[in-house]
Coordinates of C-alpha atoms in Angstrom, one line a residue:
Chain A
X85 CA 0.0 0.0 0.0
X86 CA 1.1 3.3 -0.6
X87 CA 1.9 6.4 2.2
X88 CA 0.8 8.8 -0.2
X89 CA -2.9 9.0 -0.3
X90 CA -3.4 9.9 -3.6
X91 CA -1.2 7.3 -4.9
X92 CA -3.7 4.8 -3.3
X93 CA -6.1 2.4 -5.4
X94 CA -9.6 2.8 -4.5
X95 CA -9.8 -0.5 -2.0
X96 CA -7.0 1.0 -0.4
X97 CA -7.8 4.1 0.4
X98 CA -11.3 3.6 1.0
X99 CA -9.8 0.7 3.4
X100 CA -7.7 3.3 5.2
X101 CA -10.3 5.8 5.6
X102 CA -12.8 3.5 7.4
X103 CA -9.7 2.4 9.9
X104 CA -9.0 5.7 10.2
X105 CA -5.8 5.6 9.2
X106 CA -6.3 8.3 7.1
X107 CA -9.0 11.0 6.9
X108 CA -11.3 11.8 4.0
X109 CA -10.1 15.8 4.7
X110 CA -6.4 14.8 4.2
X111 CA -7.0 12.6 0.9
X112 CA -9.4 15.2 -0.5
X113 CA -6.4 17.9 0.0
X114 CA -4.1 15.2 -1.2
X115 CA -5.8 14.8 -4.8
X116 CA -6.7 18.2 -4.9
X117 CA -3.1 19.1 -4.5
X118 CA -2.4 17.0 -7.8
X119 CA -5.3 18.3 -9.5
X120 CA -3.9 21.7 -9.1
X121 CA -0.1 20.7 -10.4
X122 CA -1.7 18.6 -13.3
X123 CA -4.8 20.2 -14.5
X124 CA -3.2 22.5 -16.6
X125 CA -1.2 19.9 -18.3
X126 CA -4.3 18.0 -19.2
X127 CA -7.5 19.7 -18.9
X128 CA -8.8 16.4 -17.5
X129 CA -11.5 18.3 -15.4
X130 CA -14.6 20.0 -16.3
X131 CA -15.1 21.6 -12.7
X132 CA -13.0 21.4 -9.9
X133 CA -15.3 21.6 -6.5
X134 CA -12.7 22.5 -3.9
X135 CA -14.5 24.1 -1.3
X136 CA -18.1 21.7 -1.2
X137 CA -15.9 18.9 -1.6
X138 CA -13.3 19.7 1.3
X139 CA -16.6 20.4 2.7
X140 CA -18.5 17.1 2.7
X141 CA -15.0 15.4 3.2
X142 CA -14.8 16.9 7.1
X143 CA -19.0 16.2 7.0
X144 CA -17.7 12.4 6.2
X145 CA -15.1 12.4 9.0
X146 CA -17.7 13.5 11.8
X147 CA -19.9 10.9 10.5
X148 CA -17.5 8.1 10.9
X149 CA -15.9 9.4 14.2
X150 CA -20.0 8.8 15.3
X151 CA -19.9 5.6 13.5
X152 CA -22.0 6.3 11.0
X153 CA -20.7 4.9 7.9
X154 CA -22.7 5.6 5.0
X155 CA -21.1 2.8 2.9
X156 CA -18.3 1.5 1.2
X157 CA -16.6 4.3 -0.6
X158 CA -17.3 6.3 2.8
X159 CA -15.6 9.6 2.5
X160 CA -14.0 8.9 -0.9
X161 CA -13.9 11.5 -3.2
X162 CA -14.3 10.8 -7.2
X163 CA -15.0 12.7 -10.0
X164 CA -17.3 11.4 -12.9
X165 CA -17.8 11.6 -16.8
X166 CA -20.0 15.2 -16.5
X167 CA -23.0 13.2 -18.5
X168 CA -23.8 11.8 -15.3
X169 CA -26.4 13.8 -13.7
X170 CA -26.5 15.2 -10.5
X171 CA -29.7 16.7 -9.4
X172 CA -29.1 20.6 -9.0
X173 CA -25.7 20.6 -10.5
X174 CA -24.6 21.9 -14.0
X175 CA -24.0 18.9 -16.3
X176 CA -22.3 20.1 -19.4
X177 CA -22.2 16.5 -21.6
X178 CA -19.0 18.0 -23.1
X179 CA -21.2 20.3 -25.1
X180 CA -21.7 23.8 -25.4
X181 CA -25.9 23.5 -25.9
X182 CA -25.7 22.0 -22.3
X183 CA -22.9 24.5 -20.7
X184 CA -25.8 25.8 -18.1
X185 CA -28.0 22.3 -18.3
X186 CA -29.2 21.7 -14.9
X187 CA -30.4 18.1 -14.3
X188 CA -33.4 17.6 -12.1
X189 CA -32.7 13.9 -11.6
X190 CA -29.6 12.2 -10.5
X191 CA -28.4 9.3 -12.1
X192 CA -29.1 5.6 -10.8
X193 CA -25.7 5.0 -11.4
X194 CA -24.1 8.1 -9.5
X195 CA -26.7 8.2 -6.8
X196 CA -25.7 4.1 -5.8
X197 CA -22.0 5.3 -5.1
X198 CA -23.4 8.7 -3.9
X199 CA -25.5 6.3 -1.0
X200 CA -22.3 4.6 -0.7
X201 CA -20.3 7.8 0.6
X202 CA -18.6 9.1 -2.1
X203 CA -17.8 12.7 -1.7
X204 CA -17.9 14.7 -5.3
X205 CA -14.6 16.3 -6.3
X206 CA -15.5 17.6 -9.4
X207 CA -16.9 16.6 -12.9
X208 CA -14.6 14.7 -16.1
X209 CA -14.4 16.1 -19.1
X210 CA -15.6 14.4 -22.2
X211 CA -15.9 14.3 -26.4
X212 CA -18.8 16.9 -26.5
X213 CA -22.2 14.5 -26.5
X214 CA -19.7 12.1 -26.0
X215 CA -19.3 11.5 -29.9
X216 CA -15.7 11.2 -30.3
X217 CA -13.1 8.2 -29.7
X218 CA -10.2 10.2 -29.7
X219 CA -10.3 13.0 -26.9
X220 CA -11.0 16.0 -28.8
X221 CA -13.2 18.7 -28.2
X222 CA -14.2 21.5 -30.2
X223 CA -15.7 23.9 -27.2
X224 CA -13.2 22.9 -24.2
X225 CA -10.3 21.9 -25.7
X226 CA -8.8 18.4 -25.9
X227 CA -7.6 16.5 -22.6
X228 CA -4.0 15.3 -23.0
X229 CA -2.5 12.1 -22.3
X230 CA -0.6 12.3 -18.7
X231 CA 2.1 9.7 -20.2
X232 CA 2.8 12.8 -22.9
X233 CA 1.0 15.4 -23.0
X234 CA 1.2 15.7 -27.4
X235 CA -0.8 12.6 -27.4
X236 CA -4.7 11.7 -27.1
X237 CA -6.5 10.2 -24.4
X238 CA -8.6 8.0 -26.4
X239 CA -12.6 9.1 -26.0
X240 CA -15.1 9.7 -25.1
X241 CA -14.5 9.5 -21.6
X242 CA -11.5 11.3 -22.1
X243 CA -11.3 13.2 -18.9
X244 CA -12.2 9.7 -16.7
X245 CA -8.9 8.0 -18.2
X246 CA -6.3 10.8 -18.0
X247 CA -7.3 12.0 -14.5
X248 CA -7.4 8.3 -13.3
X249 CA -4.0 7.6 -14.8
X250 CA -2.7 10.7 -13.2
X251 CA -3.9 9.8 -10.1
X252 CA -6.8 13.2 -9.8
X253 CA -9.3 10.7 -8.4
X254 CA -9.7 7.4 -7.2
X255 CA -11.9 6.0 -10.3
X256 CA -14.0 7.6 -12.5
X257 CA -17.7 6.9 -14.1
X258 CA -17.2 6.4 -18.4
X259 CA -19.6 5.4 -20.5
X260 CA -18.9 3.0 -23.4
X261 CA -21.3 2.9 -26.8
X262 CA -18.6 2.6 -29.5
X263 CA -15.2 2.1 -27.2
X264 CA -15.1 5.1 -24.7
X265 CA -14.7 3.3 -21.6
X266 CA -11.7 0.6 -23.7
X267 CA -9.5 3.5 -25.2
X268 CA -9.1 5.4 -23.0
X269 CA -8.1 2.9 -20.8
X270 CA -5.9 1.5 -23.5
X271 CA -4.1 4.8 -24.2
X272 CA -3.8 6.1 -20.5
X273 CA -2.5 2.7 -19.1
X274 CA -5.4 2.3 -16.1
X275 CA -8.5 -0.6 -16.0
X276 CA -11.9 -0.2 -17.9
X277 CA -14.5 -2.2 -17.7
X278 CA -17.4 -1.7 -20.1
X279 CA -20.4 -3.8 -19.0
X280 CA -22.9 -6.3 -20.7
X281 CA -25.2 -4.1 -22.0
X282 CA -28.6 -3.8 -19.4
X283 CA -25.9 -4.6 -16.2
X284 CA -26.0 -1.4 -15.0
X285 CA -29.1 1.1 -15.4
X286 CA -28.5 4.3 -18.0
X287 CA -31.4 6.4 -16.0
X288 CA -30.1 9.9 -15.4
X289 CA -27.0 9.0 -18.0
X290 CA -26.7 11.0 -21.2
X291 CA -27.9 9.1 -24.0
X292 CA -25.7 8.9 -27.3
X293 CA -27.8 4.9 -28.3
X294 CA -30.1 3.8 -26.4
X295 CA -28.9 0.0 -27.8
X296 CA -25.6 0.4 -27.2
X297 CA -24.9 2.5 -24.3
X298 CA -23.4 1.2 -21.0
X299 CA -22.0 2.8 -18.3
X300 CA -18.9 1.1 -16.3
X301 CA -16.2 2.2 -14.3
X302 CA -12.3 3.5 -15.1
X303 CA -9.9 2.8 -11.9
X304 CA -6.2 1.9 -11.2
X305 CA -7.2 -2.4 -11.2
X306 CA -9.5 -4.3 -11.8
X307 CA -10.0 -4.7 -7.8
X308 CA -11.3 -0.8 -7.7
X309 CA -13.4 -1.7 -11.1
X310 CA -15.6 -4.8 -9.0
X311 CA -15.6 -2.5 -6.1
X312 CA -17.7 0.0 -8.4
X313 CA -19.6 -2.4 -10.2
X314 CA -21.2 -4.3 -6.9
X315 CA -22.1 -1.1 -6.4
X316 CA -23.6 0.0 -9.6
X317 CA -25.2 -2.9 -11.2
X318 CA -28.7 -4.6 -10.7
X319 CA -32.4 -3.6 -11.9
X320 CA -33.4 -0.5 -11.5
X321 CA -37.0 0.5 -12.0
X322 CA -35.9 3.9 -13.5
X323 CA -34.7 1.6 -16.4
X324 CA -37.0 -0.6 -18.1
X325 CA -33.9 -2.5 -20.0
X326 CA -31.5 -3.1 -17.2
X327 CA -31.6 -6.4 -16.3
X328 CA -32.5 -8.4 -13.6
X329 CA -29.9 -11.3 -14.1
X330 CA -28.9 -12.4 -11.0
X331 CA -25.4 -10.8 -9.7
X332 CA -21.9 -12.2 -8.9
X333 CA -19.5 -11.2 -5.8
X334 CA -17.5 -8.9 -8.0
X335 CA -15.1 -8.4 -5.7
X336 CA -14.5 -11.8 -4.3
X337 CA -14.0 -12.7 -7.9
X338 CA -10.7 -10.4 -8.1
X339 CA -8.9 -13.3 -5.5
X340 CA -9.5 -16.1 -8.1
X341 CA -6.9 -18.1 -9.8
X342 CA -6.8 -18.1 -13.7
X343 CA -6.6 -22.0 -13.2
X344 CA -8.6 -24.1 -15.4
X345 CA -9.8 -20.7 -17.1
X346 CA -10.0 -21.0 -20.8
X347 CA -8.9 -17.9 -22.9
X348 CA -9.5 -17.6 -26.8
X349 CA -7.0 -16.3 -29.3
X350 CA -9.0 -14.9 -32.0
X351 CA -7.1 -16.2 -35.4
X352 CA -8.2 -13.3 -37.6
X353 CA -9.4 -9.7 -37.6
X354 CA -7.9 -8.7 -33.9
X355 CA -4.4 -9.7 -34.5
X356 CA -4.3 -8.5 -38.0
X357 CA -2.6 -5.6 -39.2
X358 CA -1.6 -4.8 -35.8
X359 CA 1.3 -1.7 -34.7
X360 CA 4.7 -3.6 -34.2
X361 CA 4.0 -2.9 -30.4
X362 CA 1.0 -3.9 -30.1
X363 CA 1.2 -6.9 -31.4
X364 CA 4.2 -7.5 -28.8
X365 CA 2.4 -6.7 -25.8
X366 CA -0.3 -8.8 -27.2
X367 CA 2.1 -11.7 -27.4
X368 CA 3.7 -11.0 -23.7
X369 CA 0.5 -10.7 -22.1
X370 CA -0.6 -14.5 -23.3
X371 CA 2.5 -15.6 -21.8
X372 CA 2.0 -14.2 -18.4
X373 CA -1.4 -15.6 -18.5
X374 CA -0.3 -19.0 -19.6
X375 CA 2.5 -19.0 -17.2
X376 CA -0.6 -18.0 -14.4
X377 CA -2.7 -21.5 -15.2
X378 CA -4.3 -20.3 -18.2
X379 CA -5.5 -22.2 -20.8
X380 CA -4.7 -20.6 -23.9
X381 CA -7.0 -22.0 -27.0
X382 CA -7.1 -20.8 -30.5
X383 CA -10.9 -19.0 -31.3
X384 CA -12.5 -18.8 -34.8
X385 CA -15.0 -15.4 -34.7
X386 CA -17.3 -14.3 -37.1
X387 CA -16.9 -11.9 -39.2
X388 CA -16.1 -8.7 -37.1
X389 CA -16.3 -5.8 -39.8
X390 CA -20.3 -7.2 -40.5
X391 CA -20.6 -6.4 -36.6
X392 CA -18.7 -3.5 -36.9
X393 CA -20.6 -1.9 -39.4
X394 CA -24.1 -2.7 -37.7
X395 CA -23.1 -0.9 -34.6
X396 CA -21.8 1.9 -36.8
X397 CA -25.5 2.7 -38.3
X398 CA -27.7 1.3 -34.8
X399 CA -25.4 4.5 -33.3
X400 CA -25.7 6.7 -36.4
X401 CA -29.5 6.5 -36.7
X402 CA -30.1 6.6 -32.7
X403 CA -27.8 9.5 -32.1
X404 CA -29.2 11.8 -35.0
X405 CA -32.8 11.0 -33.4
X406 CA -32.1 11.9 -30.1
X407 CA -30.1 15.1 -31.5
X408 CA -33.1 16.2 -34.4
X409 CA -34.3 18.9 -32.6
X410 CA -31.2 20.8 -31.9
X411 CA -29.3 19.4 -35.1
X412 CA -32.4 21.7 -36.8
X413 CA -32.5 24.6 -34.2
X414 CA -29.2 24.7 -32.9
X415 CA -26.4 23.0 -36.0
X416 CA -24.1 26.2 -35.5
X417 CA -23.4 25.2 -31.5
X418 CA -22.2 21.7 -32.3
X419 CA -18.7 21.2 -32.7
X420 CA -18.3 20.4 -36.5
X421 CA -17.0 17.1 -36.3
X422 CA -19.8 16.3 -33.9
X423 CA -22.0 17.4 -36.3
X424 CA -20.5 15.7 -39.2
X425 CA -21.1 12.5 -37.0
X426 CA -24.6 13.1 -36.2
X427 CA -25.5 14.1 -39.7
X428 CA -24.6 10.3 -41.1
X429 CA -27.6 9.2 -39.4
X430 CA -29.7 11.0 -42.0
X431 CA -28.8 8.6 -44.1
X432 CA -29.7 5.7 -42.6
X433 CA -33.4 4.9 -43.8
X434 CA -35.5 3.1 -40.7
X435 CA -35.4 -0.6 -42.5
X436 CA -31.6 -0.6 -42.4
X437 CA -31.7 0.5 -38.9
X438 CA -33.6 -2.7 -37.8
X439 CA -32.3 -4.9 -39.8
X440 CA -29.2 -4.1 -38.1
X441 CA -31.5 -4.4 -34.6
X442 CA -33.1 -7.6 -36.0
X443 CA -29.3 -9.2 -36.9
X444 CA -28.2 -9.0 -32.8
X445 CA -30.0 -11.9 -31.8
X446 CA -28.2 -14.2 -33.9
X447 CA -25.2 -12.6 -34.1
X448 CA -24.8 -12.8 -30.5
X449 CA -25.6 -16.5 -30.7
X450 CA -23.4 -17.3 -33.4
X451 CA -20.8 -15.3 -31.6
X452 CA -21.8 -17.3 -28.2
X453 CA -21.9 -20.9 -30.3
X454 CA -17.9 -19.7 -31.9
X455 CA -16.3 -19.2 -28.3
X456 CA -18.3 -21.9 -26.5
X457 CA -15.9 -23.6 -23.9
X458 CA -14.1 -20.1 -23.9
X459 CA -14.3 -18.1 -20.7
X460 CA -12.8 -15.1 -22.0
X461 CA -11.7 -13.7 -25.4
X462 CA -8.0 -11.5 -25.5
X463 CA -7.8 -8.9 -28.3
X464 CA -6.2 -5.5 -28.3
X465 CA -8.2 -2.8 -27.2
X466 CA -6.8 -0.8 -30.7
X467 CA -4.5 -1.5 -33.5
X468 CA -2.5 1.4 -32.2
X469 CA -0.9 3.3 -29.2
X470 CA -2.6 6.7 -28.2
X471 CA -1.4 8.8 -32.1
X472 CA -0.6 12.5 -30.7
X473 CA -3.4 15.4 -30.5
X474 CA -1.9 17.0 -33.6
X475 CA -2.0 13.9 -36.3
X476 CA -5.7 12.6 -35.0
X477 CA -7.7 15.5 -35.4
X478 CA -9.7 15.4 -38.4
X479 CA -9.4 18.9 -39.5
X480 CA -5.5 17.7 -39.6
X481 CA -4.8 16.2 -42.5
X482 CA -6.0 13.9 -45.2
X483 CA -5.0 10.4 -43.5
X484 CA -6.7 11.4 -40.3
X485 CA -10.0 10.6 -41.1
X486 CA -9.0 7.3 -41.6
X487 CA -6.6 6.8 -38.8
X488 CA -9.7 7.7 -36.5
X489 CA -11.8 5.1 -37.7
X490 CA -9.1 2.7 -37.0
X491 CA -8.8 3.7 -33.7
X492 CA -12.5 2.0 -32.6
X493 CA -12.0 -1.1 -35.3
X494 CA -11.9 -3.5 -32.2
X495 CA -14.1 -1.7 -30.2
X496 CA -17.3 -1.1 -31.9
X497 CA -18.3 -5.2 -32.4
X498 CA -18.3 -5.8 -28.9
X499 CA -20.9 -2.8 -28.3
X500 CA -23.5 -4.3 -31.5
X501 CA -22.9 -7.6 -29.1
X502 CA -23.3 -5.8 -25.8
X503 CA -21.1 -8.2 -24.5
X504 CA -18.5 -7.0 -21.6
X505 CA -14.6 -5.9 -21.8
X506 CA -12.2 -5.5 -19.3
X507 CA -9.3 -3.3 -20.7
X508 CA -6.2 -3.9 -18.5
X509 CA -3.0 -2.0 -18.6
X510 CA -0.9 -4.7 -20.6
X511 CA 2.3 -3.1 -21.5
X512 CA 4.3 -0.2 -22.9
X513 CA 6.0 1.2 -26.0
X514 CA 9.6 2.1 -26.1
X515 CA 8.5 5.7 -26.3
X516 CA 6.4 5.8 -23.5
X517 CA 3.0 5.1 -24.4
X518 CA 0.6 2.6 -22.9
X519 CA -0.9 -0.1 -24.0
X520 CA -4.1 -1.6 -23.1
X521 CA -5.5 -5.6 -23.8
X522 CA -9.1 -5.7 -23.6
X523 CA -10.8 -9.3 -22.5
X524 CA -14.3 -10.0 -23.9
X525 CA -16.4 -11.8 -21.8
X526 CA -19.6 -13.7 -21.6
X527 CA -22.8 -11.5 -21.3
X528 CA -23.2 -10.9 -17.8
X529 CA -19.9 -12.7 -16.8
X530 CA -18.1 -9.6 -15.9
X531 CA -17.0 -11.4 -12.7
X532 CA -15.1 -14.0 -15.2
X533 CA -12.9 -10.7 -16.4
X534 CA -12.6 -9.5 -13.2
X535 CA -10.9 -12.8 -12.1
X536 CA -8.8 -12.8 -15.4
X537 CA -7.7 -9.2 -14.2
X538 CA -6.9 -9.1 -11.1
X539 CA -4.6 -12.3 -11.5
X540 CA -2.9 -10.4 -14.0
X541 CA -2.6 -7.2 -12.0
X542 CA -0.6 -9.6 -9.4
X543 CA 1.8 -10.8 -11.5
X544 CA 2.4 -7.4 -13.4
X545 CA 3.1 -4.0 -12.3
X546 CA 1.9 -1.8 -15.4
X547 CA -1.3 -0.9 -13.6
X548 CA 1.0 0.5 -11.0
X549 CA 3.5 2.6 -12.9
X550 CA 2.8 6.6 -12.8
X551 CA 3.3 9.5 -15.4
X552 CA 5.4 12.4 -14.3
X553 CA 4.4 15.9 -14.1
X554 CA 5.5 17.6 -17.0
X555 CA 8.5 20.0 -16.4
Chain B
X117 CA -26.9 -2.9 -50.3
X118 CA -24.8 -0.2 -51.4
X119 CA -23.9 3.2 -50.0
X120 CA -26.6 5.5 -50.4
X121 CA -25.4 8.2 -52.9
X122 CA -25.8 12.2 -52.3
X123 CA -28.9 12.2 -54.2
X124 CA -30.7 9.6 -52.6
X125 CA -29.6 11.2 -49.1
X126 CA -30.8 14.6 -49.7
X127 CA -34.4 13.4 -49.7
X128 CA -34.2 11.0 -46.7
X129 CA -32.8 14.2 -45.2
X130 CA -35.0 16.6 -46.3
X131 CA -38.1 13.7 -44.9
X132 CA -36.4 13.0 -41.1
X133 CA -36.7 17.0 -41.3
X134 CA -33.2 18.2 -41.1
X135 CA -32.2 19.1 -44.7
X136 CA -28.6 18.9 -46.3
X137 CA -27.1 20.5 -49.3
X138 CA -24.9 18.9 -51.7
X139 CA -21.6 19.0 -50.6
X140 CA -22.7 17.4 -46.9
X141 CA -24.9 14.9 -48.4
X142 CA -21.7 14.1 -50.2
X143 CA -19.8 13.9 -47.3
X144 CA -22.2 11.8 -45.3
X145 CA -22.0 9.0 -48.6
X146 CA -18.5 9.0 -47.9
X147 CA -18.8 8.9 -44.1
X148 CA -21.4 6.1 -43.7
X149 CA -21.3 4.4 -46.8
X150 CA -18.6 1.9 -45.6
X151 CA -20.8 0.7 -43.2
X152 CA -23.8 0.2 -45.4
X153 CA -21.0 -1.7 -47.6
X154 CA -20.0 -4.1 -44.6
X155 CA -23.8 -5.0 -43.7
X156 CA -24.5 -5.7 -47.3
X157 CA -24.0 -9.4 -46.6
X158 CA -26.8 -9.3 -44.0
X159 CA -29.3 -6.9 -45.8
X160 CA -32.1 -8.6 -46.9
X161 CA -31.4 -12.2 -45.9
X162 CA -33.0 -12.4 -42.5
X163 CA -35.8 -15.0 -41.9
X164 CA -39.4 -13.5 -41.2
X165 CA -40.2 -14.3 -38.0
X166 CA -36.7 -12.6 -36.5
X167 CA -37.7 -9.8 -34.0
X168 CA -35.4 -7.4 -32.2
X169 CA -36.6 -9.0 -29.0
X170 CA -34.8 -12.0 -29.4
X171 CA -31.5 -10.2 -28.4
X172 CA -31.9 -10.2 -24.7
X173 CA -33.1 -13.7 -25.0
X174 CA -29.5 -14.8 -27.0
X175 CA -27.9 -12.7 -24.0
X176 CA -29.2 -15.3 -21.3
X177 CA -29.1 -18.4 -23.7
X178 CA -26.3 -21.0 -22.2
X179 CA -24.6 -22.2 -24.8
X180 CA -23.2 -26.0 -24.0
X181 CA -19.4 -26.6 -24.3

């Protein structure tokens, strides 16, 4: 365990706190501290709450020296994704249509680790309507990479992965429709787990696709991410589509062994055409997890760029219908690569669209009937480390566009399946840069991931490394 | 299925309510159009009585080893 509380993983200061080892007042200083020596490096935060956050840390102390624990993350402070809505508070969605929104509801999500103690730091920056994988963002700027600060974050829950890999907060709420939980786990080097889709309820979250959304955690391990997740998931009558499949001990499943686990190779598509070190880390990280008990087996999948291209125009027709009525009142306040992305669901007419809808049944099953016997599938989370700011944005140069659609090529079939991913921290490149494996799972099996994680974690320290403060 | 060209997205535009000109109708064809081009294989072939609902059911099916 680390003495410096902000160097802390979430179980351990939330540990520390409730043994009073440490107080919520001293860690809140503590990442506050950091947030003030990194912030204008990265631009990771949307607001910074000192004051009502010092605040409610020294409410949380009183409370525990009378015993009264409110729950698990008791006294911890965390910042969120600012799409997650917080009754009374100002929840931008990245955007500049919503820079005064004020949100009457609170979302399921927030308000489950809010009831278990959390104290709010501050709010995560984010692609504006969260409709970007790369970190970019037309109104606010673009949040930099703490590992270099030329470099993206990955999106769209840009400001969740560079302030968790800095260490500005414990853990962070994403959201994941197209890969925003995955990159930017993958490019800042920290965990991400995007759930099965209908795990955890999307009431009070902004909606990008209503098929495709999901909301999960970004941390330092995969420990911290079943920490968050036994608290988030489960039905919730606020959302008609969030399931009521029975749930695992997240948490206990982060002490199991990879013993007699089974974990596919996918022969095509994800190892294809991969960055030289990539496909390196790739290779080291099936080592370690053959050396840890693993079983390593070869998978066939189906064809990935048909389920690619269905979640590509489920999320183009869904978005442009929730964003119609400002797309025709308001097109001059949208970023204009926002835009751009919003107007391709114009063209997709409404038979297309369910078609696509009608496919995911049995291209979940076939997917189910190609890894049965499998417990877990290992692809990169992209082809590619994080490219810098400069080279991905699309205004940038002619190969950009293309280079941004390659980011999110292993990404986006695992959203049309709603199936979960667990990225871990998996390795780095010579120059610096992170790089991030993601494990597909089971629907529902997120516990399975969480195993496969956490006995990686143990054996590995690239979840632990840290970024220095640029000079 | 192919990519819908710019003059058959002006329309479907102009009908969901929020109009384009040319050169963005363009663009869009060139944006999306890849995607239409990788679903083509499924377009059209799906048997009758296959409904949306059966996702969540294929999400809770156990599939034998």
């Amino acid at each position: 365990m680390s003495l410096e509380p902000a160097l802390m993983t979430l179980t351990e200061v939330a540990r520390a706190i409730a043994m009073k080892q440490v107080s919520s007042h001293e860690v809140t200083r503590a990442l506050l501290h950091r947030i003030a020596q990194w912030q204008p490096h990265l631009n990771a935060f949307m607001s910074i709450e000192a004051e009502s956050a010092l605040k409610a840390a020294e409410a949380a102390d009183a409370a525990l020296a009378k015993s009264n624990v409110r729950g698990p993350l008791h006294g911890v402070p965390l910042a969120h994704k600012d799409m997650y809505y917080d009754a009374g508070k100002v929840s931008t969605c990245g955007s500049l249509i919503r820079r005064d929104f004020v949100p009457t509801v609170t979302s399921t999500a927030l308000q489950r680790l809010k009831d278990a103690g959390q104290v709010r730091l501050g709010t995560l920056h984010l692609a504006e309507f969260a409709y970007g994988p790369t970190g970019h963002n037309h109104h606010y700027g673009p949040v930099r990479n703490p590992w270099n600060v030329a470099h993206i974050t990955g999106g769209s829950s840009s400001g969740s992965g560079s302030a968790v890999a800095a260490r500005l907060t414990y853990a962070a709420l994403g959201s994941d429709t197209g890969g925003s939980i995955r990159m930017p786990a993958h490019f800042c080097g920290v965990t991400g787990l995007k759930t099965t889709v209908g795990r955890v309820s999307r009431a009070g979250a902004m909606p990008l696709s209503q098929s495709l959304d999901t909301v999960g955690p970004l941390a330092r391990t995969a420990e911290d991410c079943a920490l968050l997740l036994a608290l988030m998931a489960g039905a919730d009558p606020a959302d008609s589509t969030c399931s009521h499949e029975p749930l695992s001990d997240y948490v206990a499943a982060t002490k199991g062994s990879l013993k007699g686990l089974k974990i596919g190779v996918p022969t095509s598509f994800y190892v294809d055409d991969l960055d030289s070190e990539v496909a390196r880390v790739l290779d080291e990280t099936i080592a370690v997890l053959k050396r840890e008990g693993a079983d390593i087996v070869k998978v066939e999948l189906p064809d990935q760029r048909q389920l690619s291209s269905a979640s590509q125009l489920v999320l183009a027709a869904e978005a442009a219908a929730f964003h119609k009525r400002w797309m025709i009142e308001r097109p001059q306040d949208y970023g204009p690569q926002v835009l751009m992305r919003l107007q391709n669901g114009l063209a997709v007419p409404a038979i297309t669209y369910l078609e696509a809808m009608r496919w995911r049944g049995p291209a979940l099953a076939a997917h189910n009937t190609a890894t049965a016997g499998v417990d877990a599938v290992i692809a990169p989370a992209s082809p590619v480390p994080a490219p810098t700011i400069e080279e991905s944005d699309v205004g940038g140069g002619p190969s950009a566009p293309a280079m941004v659609q390659r980011l999110t090529l292993f990404t986006r079939p695992v959203n049309f399946l709603g199936l979960p991913s667990l990225t871990i921290p998996s390795g780095f490149t010579k120059s610096g840069l992170p790089v991030g494996m993601q494990l597909i799972g089971r629907s529902f099996d997120e516990a399975t991931l969480l195993t496969i994680g956490a006995a990686f974690q143990r054996v590995t320290d690239y979840h632990d490394r840290l970024p220095k403060l640029p000079s | 299925m192919t990519r819908p060209t710019p003059k058959e997205i002006k329309p479907i535009a102009q009908i969901a309510g929020v109009p384009v000109d040319d050169e963005i109708a363009t663009r869009i064809s060139n944006s999306i159009g890849p995607a239409f081009e990788g679903f083509a294989a499924i377009a059209g072939t799906l048997p009758f009585d296959l409904e949306p609902a059966l996702y969540p059911i294929a999400q809770v099916t156990k599939v034998s080893k």
